[in-house]
PDB file of C-alpha atoms in Angstrom:
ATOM      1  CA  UNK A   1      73.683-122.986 -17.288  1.00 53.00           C
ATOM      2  CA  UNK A   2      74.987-126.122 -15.897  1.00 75.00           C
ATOM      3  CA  UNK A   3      76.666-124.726 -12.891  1.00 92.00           C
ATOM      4  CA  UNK A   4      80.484-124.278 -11.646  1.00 95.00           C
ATOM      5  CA  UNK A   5      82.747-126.413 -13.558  1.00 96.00           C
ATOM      6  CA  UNK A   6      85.916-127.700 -12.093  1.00 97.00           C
ATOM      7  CA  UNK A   7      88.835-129.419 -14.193  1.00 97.00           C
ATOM      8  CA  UNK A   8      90.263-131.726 -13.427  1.00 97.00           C
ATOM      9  CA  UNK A   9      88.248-134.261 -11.546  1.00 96.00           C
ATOM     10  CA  UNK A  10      91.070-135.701  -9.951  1.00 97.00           C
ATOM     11  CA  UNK A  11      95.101-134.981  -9.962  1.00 97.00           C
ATOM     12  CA  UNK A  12      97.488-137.261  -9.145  1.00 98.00           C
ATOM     13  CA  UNK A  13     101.169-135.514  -9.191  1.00 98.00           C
ATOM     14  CA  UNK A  14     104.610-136.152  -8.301  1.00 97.00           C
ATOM     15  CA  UNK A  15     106.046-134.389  -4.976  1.00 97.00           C
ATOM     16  CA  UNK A  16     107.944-130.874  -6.565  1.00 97.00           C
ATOM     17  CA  UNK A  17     105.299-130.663  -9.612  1.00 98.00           C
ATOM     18  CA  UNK A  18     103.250-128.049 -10.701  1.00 98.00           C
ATOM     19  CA  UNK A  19      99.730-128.506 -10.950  1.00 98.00           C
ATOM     20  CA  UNK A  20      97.257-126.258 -12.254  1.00 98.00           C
ATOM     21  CA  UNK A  21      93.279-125.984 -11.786  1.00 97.00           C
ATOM     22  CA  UNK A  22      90.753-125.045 -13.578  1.00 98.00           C
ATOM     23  CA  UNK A  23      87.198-123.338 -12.269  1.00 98.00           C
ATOM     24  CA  UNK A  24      84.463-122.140 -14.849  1.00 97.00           C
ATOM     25  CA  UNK A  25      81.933-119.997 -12.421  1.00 96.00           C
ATOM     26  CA  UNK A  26      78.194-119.741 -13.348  1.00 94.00           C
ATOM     27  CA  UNK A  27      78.330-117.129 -15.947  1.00 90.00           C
ATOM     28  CA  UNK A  28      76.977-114.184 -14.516  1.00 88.00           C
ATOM     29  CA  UNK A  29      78.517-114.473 -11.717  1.00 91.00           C
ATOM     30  CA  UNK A  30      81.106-111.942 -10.303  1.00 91.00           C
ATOM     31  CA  UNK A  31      82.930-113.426  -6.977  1.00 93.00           C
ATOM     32  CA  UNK A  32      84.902-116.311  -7.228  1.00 95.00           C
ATOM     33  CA  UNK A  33      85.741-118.236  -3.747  1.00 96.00           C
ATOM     34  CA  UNK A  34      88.865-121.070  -3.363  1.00 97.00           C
ATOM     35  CA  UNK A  35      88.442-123.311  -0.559  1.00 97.00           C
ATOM     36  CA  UNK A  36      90.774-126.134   0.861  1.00 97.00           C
ATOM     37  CA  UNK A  37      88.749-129.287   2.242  1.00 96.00           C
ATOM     38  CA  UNK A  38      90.960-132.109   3.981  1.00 95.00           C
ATOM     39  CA  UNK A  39      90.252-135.721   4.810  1.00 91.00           C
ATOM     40  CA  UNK A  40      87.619-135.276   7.425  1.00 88.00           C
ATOM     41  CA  UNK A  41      87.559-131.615   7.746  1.00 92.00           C
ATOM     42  CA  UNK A  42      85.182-128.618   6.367  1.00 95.00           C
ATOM     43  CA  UNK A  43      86.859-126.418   3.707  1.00 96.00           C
ATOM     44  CA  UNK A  44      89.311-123.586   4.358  1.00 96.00           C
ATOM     45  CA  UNK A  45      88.797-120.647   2.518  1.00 96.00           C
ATOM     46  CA  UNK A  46      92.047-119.841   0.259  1.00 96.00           C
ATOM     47  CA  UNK A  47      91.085-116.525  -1.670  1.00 96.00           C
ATOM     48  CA  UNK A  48      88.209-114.757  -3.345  1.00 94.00           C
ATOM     49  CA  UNK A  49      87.880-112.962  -6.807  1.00 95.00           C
ATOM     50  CA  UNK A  50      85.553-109.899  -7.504  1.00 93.00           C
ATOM     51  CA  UNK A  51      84.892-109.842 -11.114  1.00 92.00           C
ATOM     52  CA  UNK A  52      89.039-109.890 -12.453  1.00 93.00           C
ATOM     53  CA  UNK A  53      90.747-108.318  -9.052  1.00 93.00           C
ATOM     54  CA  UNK A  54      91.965-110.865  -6.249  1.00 93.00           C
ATOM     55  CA  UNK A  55      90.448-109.072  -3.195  1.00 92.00           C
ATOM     56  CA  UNK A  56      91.146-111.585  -0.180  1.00 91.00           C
ATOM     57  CA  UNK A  57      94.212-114.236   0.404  1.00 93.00           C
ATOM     58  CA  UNK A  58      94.265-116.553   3.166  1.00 92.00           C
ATOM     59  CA  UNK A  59      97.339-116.634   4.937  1.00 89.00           C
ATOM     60  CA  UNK A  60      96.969-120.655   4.085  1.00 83.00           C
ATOM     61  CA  UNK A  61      97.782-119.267   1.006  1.00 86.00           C
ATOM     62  CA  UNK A  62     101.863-119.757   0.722  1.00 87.00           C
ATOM     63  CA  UNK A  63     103.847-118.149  -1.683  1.00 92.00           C
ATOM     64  CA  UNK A  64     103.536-121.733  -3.624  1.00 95.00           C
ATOM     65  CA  UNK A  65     100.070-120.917  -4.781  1.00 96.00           C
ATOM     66  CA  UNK A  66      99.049-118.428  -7.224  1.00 95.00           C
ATOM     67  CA  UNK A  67      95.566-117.929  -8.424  1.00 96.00           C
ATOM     68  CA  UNK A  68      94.128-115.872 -11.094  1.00 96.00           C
ATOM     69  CA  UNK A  69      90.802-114.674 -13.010  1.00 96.00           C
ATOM     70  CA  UNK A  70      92.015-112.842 -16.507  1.00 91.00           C
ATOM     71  CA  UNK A  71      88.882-110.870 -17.396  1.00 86.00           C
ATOM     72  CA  UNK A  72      86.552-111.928 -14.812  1.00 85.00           C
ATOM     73  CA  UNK A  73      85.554-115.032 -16.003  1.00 91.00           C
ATOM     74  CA  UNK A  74      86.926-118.677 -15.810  1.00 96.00           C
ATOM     75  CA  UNK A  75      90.021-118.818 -12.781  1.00 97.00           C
ATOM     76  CA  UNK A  76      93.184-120.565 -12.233  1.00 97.00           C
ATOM     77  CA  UNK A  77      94.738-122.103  -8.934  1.00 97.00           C
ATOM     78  CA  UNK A  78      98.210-123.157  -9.498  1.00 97.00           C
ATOM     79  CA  UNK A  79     100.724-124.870  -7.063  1.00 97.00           C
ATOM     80  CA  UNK A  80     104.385-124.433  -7.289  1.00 97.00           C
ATOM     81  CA  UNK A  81     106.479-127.095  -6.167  1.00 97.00           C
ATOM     82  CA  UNK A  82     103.769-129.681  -4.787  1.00 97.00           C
ATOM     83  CA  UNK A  83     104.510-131.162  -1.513  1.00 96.00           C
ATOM     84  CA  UNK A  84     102.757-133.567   0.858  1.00 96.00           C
ATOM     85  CA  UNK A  85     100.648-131.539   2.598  1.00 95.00           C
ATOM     86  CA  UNK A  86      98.781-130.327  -0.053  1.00 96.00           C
ATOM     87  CA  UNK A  87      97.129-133.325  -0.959  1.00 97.00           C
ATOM     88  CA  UNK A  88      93.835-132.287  -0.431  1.00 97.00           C
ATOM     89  CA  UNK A  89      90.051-131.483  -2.581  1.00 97.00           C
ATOM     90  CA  UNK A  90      90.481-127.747  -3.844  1.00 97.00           C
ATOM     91  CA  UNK A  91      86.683-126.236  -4.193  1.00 97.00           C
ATOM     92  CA  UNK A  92      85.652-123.391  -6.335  1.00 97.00           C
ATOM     93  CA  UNK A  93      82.451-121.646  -5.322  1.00 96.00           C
ATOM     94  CA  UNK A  94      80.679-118.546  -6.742  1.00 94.00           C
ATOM     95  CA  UNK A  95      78.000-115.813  -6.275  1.00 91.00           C
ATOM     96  CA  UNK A  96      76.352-112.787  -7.862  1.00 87.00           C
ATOM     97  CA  UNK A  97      77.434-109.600  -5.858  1.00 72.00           C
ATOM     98  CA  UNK A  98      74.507-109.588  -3.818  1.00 65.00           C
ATOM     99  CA  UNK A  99      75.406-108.911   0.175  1.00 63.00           C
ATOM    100  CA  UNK A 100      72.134-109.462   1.867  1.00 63.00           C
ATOM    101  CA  UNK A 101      70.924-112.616  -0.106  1.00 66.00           C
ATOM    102  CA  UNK A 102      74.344-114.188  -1.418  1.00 77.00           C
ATOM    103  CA  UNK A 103      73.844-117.457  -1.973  1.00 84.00           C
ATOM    104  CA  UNK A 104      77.059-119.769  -2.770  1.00 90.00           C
ATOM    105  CA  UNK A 105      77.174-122.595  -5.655  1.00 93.00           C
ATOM    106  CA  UNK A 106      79.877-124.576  -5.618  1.00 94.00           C
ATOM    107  CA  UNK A 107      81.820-127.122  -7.764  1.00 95.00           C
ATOM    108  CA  UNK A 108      82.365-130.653  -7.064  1.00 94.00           C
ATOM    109  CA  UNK A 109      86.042-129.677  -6.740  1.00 96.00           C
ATOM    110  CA  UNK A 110      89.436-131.123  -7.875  1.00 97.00           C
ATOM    111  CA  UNK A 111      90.924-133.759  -5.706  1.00 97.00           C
ATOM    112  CA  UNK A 112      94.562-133.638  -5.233  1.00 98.00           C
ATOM    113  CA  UNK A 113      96.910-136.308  -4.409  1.00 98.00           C
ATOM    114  CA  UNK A 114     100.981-135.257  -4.127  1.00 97.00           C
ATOM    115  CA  UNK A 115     103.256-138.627  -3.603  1.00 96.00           C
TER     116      UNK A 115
ATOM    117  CA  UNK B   1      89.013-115.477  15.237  1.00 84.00           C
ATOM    118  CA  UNK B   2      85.717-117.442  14.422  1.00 90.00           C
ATOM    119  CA  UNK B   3      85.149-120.881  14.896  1.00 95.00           C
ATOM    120  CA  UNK B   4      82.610-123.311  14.136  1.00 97.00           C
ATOM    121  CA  UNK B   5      82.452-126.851  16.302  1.00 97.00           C
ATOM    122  CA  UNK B   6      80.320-129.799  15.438  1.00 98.00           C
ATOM    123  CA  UNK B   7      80.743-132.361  18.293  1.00 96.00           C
ATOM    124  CA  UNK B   8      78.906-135.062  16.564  1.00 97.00           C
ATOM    125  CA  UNK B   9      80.949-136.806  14.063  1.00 96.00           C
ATOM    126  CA  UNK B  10      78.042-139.314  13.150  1.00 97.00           C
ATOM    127  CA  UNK B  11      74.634-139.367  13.166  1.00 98.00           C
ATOM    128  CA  UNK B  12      71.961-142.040  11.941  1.00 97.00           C
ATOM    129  CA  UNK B  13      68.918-141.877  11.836  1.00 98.00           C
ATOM    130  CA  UNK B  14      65.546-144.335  10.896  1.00 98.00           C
ATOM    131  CA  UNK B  15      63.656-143.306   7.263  1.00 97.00           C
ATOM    132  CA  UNK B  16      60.699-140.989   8.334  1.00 97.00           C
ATOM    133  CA  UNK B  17      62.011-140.102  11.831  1.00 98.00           C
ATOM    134  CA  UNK B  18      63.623-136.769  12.588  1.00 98.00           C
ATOM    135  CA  UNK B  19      67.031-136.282  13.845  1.00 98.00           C
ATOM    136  CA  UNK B  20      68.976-132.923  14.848  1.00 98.00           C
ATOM    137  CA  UNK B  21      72.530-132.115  14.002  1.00 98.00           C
ATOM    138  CA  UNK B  22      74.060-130.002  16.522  1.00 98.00           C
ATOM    139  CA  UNK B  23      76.521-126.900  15.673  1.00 98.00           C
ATOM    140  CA  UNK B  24      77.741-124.270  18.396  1.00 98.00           C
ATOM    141  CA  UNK B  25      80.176-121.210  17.253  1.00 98.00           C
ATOM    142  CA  UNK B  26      82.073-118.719  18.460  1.00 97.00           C
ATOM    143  CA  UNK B  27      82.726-114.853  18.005  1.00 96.00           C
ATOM    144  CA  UNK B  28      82.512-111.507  19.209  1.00 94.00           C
ATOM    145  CA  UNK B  29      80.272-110.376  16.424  1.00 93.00           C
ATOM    146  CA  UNK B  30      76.789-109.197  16.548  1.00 92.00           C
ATOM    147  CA  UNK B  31      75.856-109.133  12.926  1.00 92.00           C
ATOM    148  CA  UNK B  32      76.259-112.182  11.247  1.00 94.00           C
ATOM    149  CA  UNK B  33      75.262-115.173   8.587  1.00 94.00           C
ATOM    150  CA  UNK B  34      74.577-119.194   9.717  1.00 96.00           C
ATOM    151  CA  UNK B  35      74.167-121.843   6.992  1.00 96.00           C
ATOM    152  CA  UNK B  36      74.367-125.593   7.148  1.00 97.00           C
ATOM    153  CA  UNK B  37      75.479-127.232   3.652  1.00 97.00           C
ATOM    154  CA  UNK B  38      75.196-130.610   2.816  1.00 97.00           C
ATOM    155  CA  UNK B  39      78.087-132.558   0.794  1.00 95.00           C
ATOM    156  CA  UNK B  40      76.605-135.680  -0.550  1.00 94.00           C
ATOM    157  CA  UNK B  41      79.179-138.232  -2.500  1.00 89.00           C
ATOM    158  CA  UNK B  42      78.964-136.226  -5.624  1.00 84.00           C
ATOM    159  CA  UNK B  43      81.324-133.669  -3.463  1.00 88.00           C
ATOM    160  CA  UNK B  44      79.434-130.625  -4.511  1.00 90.00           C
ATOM    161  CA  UNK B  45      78.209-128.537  -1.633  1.00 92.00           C
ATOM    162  CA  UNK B  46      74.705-127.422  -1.683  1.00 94.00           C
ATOM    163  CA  UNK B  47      72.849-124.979   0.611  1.00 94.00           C
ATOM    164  CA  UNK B  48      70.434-126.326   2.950  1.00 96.00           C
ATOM    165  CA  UNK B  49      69.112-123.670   5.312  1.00 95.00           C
ATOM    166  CA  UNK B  50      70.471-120.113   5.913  1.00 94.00           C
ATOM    167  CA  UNK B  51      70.107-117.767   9.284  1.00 95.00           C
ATOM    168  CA  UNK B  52      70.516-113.937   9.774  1.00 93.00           C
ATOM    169  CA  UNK B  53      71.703-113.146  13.425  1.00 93.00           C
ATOM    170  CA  UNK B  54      69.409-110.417  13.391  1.00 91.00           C
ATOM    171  CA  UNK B  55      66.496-112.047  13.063  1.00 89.00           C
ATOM    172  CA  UNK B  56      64.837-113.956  16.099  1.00 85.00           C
ATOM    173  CA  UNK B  57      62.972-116.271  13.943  1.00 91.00           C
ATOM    174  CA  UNK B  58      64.333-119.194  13.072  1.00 94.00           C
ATOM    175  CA  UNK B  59      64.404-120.260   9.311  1.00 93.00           C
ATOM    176  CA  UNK B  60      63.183-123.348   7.449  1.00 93.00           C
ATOM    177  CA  UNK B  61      62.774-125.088   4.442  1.00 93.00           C
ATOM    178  CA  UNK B  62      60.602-127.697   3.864  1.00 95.00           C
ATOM    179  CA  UNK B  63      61.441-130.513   6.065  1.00 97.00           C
ATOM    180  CA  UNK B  64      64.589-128.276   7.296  1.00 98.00           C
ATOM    181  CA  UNK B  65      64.564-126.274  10.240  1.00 97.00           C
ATOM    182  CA  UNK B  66      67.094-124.631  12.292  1.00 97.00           C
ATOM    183  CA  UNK B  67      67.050-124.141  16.318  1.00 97.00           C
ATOM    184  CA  UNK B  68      68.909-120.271  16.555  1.00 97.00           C
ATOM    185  CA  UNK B  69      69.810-119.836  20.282  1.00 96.00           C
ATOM    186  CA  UNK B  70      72.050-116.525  19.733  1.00 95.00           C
ATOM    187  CA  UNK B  71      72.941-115.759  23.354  1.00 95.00           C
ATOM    188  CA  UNK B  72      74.118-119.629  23.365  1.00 96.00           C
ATOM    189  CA  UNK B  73      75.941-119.129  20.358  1.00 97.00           C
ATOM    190  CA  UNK B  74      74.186-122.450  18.573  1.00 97.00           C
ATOM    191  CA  UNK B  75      72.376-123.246  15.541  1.00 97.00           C
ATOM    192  CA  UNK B  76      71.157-126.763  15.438  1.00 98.00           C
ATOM    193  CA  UNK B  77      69.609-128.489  12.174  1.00 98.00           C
ATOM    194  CA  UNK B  78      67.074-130.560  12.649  1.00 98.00           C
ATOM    195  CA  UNK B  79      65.596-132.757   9.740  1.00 98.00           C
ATOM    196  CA  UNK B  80      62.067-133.436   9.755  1.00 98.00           C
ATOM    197  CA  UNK B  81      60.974-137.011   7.710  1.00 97.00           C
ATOM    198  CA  UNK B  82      64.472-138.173   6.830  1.00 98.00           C
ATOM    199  CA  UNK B  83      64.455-139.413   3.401  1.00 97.00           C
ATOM    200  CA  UNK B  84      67.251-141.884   2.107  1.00 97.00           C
ATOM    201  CA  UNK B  85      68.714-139.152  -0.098  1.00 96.00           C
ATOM    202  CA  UNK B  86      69.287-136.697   3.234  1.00 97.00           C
ATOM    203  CA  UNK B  87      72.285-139.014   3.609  1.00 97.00           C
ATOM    204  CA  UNK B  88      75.558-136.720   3.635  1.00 97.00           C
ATOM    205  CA  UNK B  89      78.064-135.119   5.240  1.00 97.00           C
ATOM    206  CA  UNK B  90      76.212-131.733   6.902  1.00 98.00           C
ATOM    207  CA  UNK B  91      78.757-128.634   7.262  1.00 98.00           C
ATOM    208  CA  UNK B  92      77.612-125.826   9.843  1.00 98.00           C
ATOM    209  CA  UNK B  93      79.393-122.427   8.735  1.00 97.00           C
ATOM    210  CA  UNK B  94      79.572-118.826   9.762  1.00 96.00           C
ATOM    211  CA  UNK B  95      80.405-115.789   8.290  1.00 94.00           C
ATOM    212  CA  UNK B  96      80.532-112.429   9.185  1.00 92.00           C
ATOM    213  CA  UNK B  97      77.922-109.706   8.110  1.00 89.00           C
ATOM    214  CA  UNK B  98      80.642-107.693   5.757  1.00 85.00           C
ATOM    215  CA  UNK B  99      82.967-110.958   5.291  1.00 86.00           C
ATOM    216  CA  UNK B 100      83.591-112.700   2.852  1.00 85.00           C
ATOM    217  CA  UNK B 101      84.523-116.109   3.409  1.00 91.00           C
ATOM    218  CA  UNK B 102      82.548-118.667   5.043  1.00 94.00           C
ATOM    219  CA  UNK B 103      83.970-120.532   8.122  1.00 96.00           C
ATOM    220  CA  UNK B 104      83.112-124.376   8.506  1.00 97.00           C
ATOM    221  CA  UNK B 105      82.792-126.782  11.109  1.00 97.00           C
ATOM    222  CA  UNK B 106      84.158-130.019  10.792  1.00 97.00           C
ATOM    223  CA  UNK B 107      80.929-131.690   9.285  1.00 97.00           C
ATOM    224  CA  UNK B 108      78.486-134.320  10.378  1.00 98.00           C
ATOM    225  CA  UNK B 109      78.419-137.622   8.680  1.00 97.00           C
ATOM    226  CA  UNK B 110      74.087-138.401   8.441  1.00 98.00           C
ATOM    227  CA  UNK B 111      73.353-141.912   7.660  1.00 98.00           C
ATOM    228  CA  UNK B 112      69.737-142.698   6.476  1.00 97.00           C
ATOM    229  CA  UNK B 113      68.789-146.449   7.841  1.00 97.00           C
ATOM    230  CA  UNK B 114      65.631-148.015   5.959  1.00 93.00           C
TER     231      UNK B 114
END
């Protein structure tokens, strides 16, 4: 078990690209969390995954981003049409379904940088 | 809405000595979660010290120990024997007792001096 993976590292894109991120969770785990951390700032939450079904979207979440977990296991954040202003380090986090004692590991995210 | 503030935007601090990061919050909420992370270079987040509102003690780990003043809304960290590798960027964050998503502050930069 070597922890949540996150591909790419780093992203450097073209303003009106598509990117597309990669987060590989801790195996038995079954939620799946997207944050959004700015220069400077703590991370936003974007949306969270319960085993395959998307369960919570952050209204920071624009119809430009799409995110998906096919069969519960590895997820997807994509961007549609990049722009400025989402230049920013996307973190994946995850957790066993455990409400009283949930305890959050995260990736080193993927930073993104739209010119 | 929640929110988490940390007014300190910098800390240092001398090796061995103890220093407190300060985090105050706001919501309407009786039942909740507290946690301060820490974000070292490497980027990944890693849990330092977690607080249930419901519980009048106040947790610690090690040489990590929170100051839980409910009524005041704040939940201060305070590092005990500060160690080079404590050096990091220290998020507060809140979330609700049947939420799901964790709000952060805007972190505290800790620099370790030798």
């Amino acid at each position: 078990d070597t922890g949540v993976s996150q591909d790419p590292r780093h992203k450097i894109t073209k303003r009106g690209q598509n990117v597309t991120f990669r987060c590989d969770p801790i195996s038995e785990h079954n939620r799946l969390y997207w944050y959004r951390q700015t220069l400077g700032q703590g991370p936003e939450f974007l949306t969270y995954f319960q085993n395959e079904a998307q369960l919570e979207k952050s209204r920071l979440l624009s119809d430009r981003f799409s995110a998906e977990r096919p069969k519960g296991s590895f997820s997807t954040l994509e961007i549609q049409r990049t722009e400025q202003g989402d230049s920013a380090m996307y973190l994946c986090a995850s957790s066993l379904n455990n409400r009283l004692n949930e305890k959050l590991f995260f990736g080193s995210g993927t930073q993104l940088s739209v010119l | 809405a929640q929110t988490v503030t940390q007014s300190q935007p910098e800390m240092s601090v001398q090796e061995a000595e103890t220093v407190t990061l300060s985090c105050t919050y706001d919501t309407s909420e009786s039942d909740y979660y507290l946690f301060w992370y820490k974000q070292p270079p490497s980027r990944q987040m890693i849990l330092v010290i977690r607080q249930e509102a419901y519980k009048q003690q106040n947790a610690t780990e090690n040489r990590f120990s929170v100051n839980f003043q409910k009524a005041a809304k704040s939940f201060s960290l305070k590092i005990s024997d500060s160690q080079l590798g404590d050096a990091a960027m220290y998020f507060c964050a809140y979330r609700s007792y049947n939420g799901n998503k964790l709000v952060f502050g805007a972190g505290t930069i800790l620099r370790v001096k030798s």
